[in-house]
Every structure is written in C-alpha cells, then in structure tokens.
Amino acid sequence: MRFEDIPQGRLYAELAWLMPVITPPQDYAGEAACWRAVLREGRVGAGAEVLELGVGGGHNLSHLAAEFRATGVDLSASMLDLCRALNPGVELHRGDMRSVRLGRRFAAVLLHDAASYLTTEDDLARTLETAAAHLAPGGVFIAAPDHFAETFRGPALETSRHSQGDLRVQYVEYAHDPDPEDTSIEVLMTFIVTKGRETRVELDRHVLGLFSRADWARLFARAGFRMETRAFPLAGLDRPYELLVGTLGAPGETPGEAPGETPGEAPSPSTSRAAP
C-alpha cells in the first residue's frame, strides 16, 4: 500500500475515540504549566477570557479551564464532542481557525497542537490574522509548533503502548519529509488495537506543516505581532519546549521578533505529554 492510499485524518473523525487513550489529558500537565507561566507573565489574570484555536479534544485546555473563562474552536465535530465531555464549562464553536470570526476579543489566544496542521504560508498567515482579530489590547498570543525546519530530523520512528480498561493500543508513528523543498512533512500512524481477544490494525496519515523560525517570525510580524520565543525544560523531551509568544504592537510601532530567546524557569509539575 502506498502512503497516499492511506486515508487522511482519521484520528479526528472515526478514530477520535482513541485520542484519550493514546494522549490522556493528564499527560499534558507539564506543557500546560508552561502555558500558564506565560499567561501570568503577560498579566492574564484568573477569570480572564481565553480562546483556543484548533482546540481538539481540549487536553491542554483542561489544565487551564478552571483558572480562565475558556472558549474553543475546532473544525472537527468529533473533537468538539471529546472536548465538551472533558471540559463541560467551556464554550465551543465549530469553525475553521483560518477564517472564523467570533465578533469579540480575548485576553489571550492559544494555538496548541493545531499549529502543526498549518501546511502552507497562506494557512499560517490566515490563522495568525484570526488570532490578531480576536486579541484584546495588551493581550497575549501563544503558539506551539511541534517542529521547526531547523530541528526536524527525519525519517523518525516513535512507538508507545497505552491501555484503558481491557483496551490496549500499540502505537507506531513514522514521520518523514517526502519533499524538502515544500513546507510540509508526512506522518503515518499505525494503531494495533486489542480489546479482549480481538486485535485489529488501524492506519492513519497526516500532513503537517514545517516552517523555519524565520518564517514564523516573518508571518507573526505581517499579522502585527512582536514575537518572542520562550523555552522551558520539560521532562521527557531531549530539547527545550518552545512557545512562540506574540503581542500586538502599538499603533505606529514596527512589529518583529524580540531579540534573543528568553529561557523559562521549569514550571511545576514538570511531567510532559508522551508521544502518542
């Protein structure tokens, strides 16, 4: 079977039930602590309104929703169902993060895993415009791309095992870059699912974006953001966990990247989300 013959995006549709098994919400505690630290540094206080674009199953947001008044947007109805079950108090909307407009502004706009699904410069630019359109004056925008063009090393193979009750899942992920000249990589996901005495194999394929740091900085600036990189040590990662933090410039100010990189203190807890 060729890669292109494998259906795409099944994990966010008919295989969505696997999401809480392979990436349980508790595994996001370490990441969420980093996001909370950046929000507090940006003076986003308890009870402030925050918006997450591409909220997915709401696993990262589940660690923030008790402190902030949260709203989420996602294109997948299956993901919104999972998010609603996990975060019953969160306001949810179905929409495309590249074009959605909710008609109001938030103290913070968040872009977690969904950043990886922006595969063209146009996708990324439009999503950053959405973030800017929803950010209140003095607000903070945070994005977390999984990889940069400078840091991705492929082909890469990852495996992990997960269980929930009598359900067991062996997960195998193969990531490669079929065309180094474009802005995307391809990921093949294999799920070996055993429930009771029955075992079956499910395949899924995802195309993810891959941009350089300079691309991110340039497109942040085009959307009106001044960008700063915040790097945190995080258990389970062999590299710093990086968040791109954007603030809208004052009228007449030229946006761009803040000089240098600001190291973050290790938040507590320091547990990280394991690879699926």
Short mmCIF file of C-alpha atoms in Angstrom, two decimals, residues 32-46 67-68 107-108 138-142 228-233 243-247 261-267:
data_model
loop_
_atom_site.label_atom_id
_atom_site.label_comp_id
_atom_site.label_asym_id
_atom_site.label_seq_id
_atom_site.Cartn_x
_atom_site.Cartn_y
_atom_site.Cartn_z
CA ALA A 32 0.04 23.40 30.48
CA ALA A 33 2.24 24.64 33.33
CA CYS A 34 4.45 26.36 30.72
CA TRP A 35 1.43 27.98 29.09
CA ARG A 36 0.14 29.13 32.47
CA ALA A 37 3.52 30.68 33.27
CA VAL A 38 3.49 32.67 30.02
CA LEU A 39 -0.10 33.79 30.59
CA ARG A 40 0.74 35.03 34.06
CA GLU A 41 3.83 36.83 32.77
CA GLY A 42 1.53 38.54 30.27
CA ARG A 43 -0.73 39.64 33.14
CA VAL A 44 -3.58 37.42 32.01
CA GLY A 45 -5.27 37.09 35.37
CA ALA A 46 -7.58 34.46 36.78
CA GLU A 67 -8.48 29.32 36.07
CA PHE A 68 -9.69 31.11 32.93
CA ALA A 107 -7.17 38.43 26.84
CA ALA A 108 -5.26 35.53 25.28
CA GLY A 138 -2.47 44.19 25.77
CA GLY A 139 -3.37 40.53 25.19
CA VAL A 140 -1.06 37.58 24.59
CA PHE A 141 -0.97 35.11 21.71
CA ILE A 142 0.82 31.76 22.27
CA GLU A 228 9.38 36.27 21.49
CA THR A 229 10.47 32.66 21.95
CA ARG A 230 10.08 31.19 25.44
CA ALA A 231 11.97 27.97 26.10
CA PHE A 232 11.26 25.67 29.04
CA PRO A 233 12.96 22.49 30.23
CA LEU A 243 6.42 28.57 22.89
CA LEU A 244 6.14 31.45 20.44
CA VAL A 245 4.63 34.42 22.26
CA GLY A 246 3.10 37.31 20.34
CA THR A 247 1.94 40.73 21.45
CA GLU A 261 15.43 33.89 23.34
CA THR A 262 14.07 34.06 26.86
CA PRO A 263 14.70 30.90 28.88
CA GLY A 264 11.84 29.88 31.12
CA GLU A 265 12.03 28.55 34.61
CA ALA A 266 10.98 24.95 34.95
CA PRO A 267 7.31 25.07 35.95
#
